[in-house]
Amino acid sequence: MVLAKIVKEDQKLLWVRVASRFKDKAGRAMHPETLREKVLGKSEGQSREGSKAGSVKNGWGVRWL
């Protein structure tokens, strides 16, 4: 149980860490949720309907299978 809680908390903070690193490298601040949506191509709870053959287009126009 303890390990599961640690992993769950780490997942919550993942995009906060990514946003922090992005600001360090790019010099631009972006909200963690915005970065997550751009990388993953969708928000939690959204379906992949409308995407081609199971691929997902992310915020930068790149298609992931």
XYZ file of N, CA and C in Angstrom:
195
model
N 0.809 -1.202 0.000
C 0.000 0.000 0.000
C 0.850 1.263 0.000
N 1.902 1.271 0.769
C 2.749 2.463 0.849
C 3.377 2.750 -0.508
N 3.882 1.714 -1.162
C 4.508 1.891 -2.472
C 3.498 2.397 -3.499
N 2.290 1.876 -3.468
C 1.241 2.322 -4.392
C 0.925 3.800 -4.188
N 0.886 4.248 -2.950
C 0.626 5.664 -2.661
C 1.758 6.546 -3.178
N 2.988 6.071 -3.022
C 4.150 6.833 -3.503
C 4.097 6.968 -5.021
N 3.805 5.879 -5.706
C 3.731 5.902 -7.172
C 2.603 6.817 -7.632
N 1.452 6.737 -6.976
C 0.318 7.590 -7.346
C 0.667 9.066 -7.168
N 1.289 9.407 -6.061
C 1.679 10.801 -5.809
C 2.716 11.261 -6.824
N 3.646 10.377 -7.164
C 4.668 10.720 -8.153
C 4.031 11.023 -9.505
N 3.014 10.268 -9.884
C 2.331 10.510 -11.152
C 1.638 11.867 -11.155
N 1.104 12.271 -10.018
C 0.462 13.582 -9.920
C 1.478 14.698 -10.138
N 2.697 14.496 -9.657
C 3.719 15.537 -9.737
C 4.550 15.473 -11.015
N 4.362 14.438 -11.824
C 5.156 14.267 -13.041
C 5.108 15.506 -13.926
N 3.912 15.999 -14.236
C 3.791 17.119 -15.162
C 4.224 18.436 -14.534
N 4.203 18.528 -13.218
C 4.764 19.704 -12.536
C 6.275 19.724 -12.761
N 6.911 18.557 -12.629
C 8.357 18.464 -12.871
C 8.686 18.752 -14.332
N 7.881 18.229 -15.248
C 8.110 18.473 -16.677
C 7.990 19.966 -16.976
N 6.976 20.621 -16.425
C 6.793 22.061 -16.649
C 7.968 22.853 -16.089
N 8.469 22.443 -14.945
C 9.621 23.117 -14.349
C 10.863 22.963 -15.222
N 11.102 21.759 -15.706
C 12.251 21.515 -16.585
C 12.101 22.272 -17.900
N 10.868 22.340 -18.429
C 10.613 23.071 -19.665
C 10.951 24.546 -19.477
N 10.540 25.119 -18.346
C 10.849 26.527 -18.076
C 12.356 26.731 -17.969
N 13.051 25.802 -17.318
C 14.507 25.898 -17.198
C 15.183 25.868 -18.565
N 14.736 25.000 -19.439
C 15.376 24.808 -20.749
C 14.917 25.823 -21.791
N 13.606 26.105 -21.831
C 13.053 26.953 -22.883
C 12.870 28.402 -22.451
N 12.881 28.644 -21.148
C 12.692 30.001 -20.657
C 11.245 30.458 -20.679
N 10.330 29.536 -20.937
C 8.903 29.861 -20.968
C 8.177 29.041 -19.929
N 7.278 29.688 -19.227
C 6.462 28.964 -18.247
C 5.193 28.472 -18.932
N 4.873 27.212 -18.711
C 3.622 26.635 -19.211
C 2.970 25.864 -18.079
N 1.666 25.908 -18.040
C 0.928 25.167 -17.022
C 1.148 23.668 -17.245
N 1.349 22.908 -16.184
C 1.585 21.465 -16.326
C 0.494 20.747 -17.121
N -0.752 21.128 -16.941
C -1.851 20.479 -17.672
C -1.762 20.773 -19.167
N -1.351 21.989 -19.528
C -1.187 22.348 -20.933
C -0.102 21.503 -21.577
N 1.015 21.341 -20.892
C 2.086 20.492 -21.419
C 1.622 19.052 -21.568
N 0.912 18.554 -20.570
C 0.425 17.173 -20.635
C -0.484 16.974 -21.844
N -1.378 17.922 -22.079
C -2.288 17.821 -23.215
C -1.533 17.879 -24.535
N -0.520 18.727 -24.628
C 0.252 18.820 -25.864
C 1.045 17.549 -26.136
N 1.600 16.968 -25.108
C 2.401 15.754 -25.285
C 1.509 14.545 -25.554
N 0.442 14.407 -24.787
C -0.425 13.235 -24.914
C -1.501 13.402 -25.977
N -1.797 14.641 -26.352
C -2.760 14.891 -27.411
C -4.209 14.903 -26.974
N -4.473 14.711 -25.704
C -5.850 14.719 -25.233
C -5.870 14.947 -23.737
N -7.017 15.355 -23.238
C -7.204 15.505 -21.798
C -7.709 14.199 -21.231
N -7.539 14.006 -19.934
C -8.116 12.832 -19.293
C -9.618 12.868 -19.491
N -10.190 11.715 -19.780
C -11.624 11.636 -19.955
C -12.071 11.823 -21.388
N -11.217 12.331 -22.265
C -11.566 12.476 -23.664
C -11.268 11.179 -24.390
N -12.075 10.879 -25.387
C -11.851 9.665 -26.162
C -10.988 9.982 -27.371
N -10.575 8.934 -28.060
C -9.768 9.096 -29.264
C -10.631 9.157 -30.516
N -11.931 9.265 -30.378
C -12.808 9.298 -31.537
C -12.409 10.453 -32.434
N -12.458 10.194 -33.737
C -12.093 11.224 -34.695
C -10.638 11.185 -35.083
N -9.834 10.396 -34.423
C -8.435 10.278 -34.806
C -8.297 9.174 -35.842
N -7.253 9.239 -36.636
C -7.052 8.285 -37.719
C -6.459 6.986 -37.207
N -7.125 5.888 -37.486
C -6.624 4.537 -37.217
C -6.008 4.393 -35.832
N -6.632 4.963 -34.830
C -6.137 4.797 -33.470
C -4.983 5.704 -33.104
N -4.583 6.600 -34.009
C -3.491 7.510 -33.684
C -4.050 8.734 -32.975
N -3.189 9.431 -32.272
C -3.589 10.632 -31.548
C -2.688 11.763 -31.996
N -3.287 12.869 -32.419
C -2.507 14.030 -32.827
C -2.272 14.883 -31.598
N -0.994 15.145 -31.300
C -0.711 15.953 -30.119
C -0.768 17.436 -30.464
N -0.506 18.306 -29.501
C -0.615 19.747 -29.671
C 0.361 20.350 -30.656
N 1.409 19.618 -31.025
C 2.387 20.121 -31.981
C 2.175 19.534 -33.364
N 1.067 18.846 -33.585
C 0.754 18.301 -34.892
C 1.410 16.969 -35.190
N 1.986 16.322 -34.210
C 2.636 15.030 -34.409
C 1.632 13.936 -34.088
N 1.561 12.944 -34.961
C 0.642 11.831 -34.724
C 1.366 10.694 -34.038
N 0.758 10.202 -32.982
C 1.283 9.046 -32.254
C 0.350 7.881 -32.493
N 0.887 6.717 -32.666
C 0.037 5.534 -32.866
C -0.347 4.931 -31.554
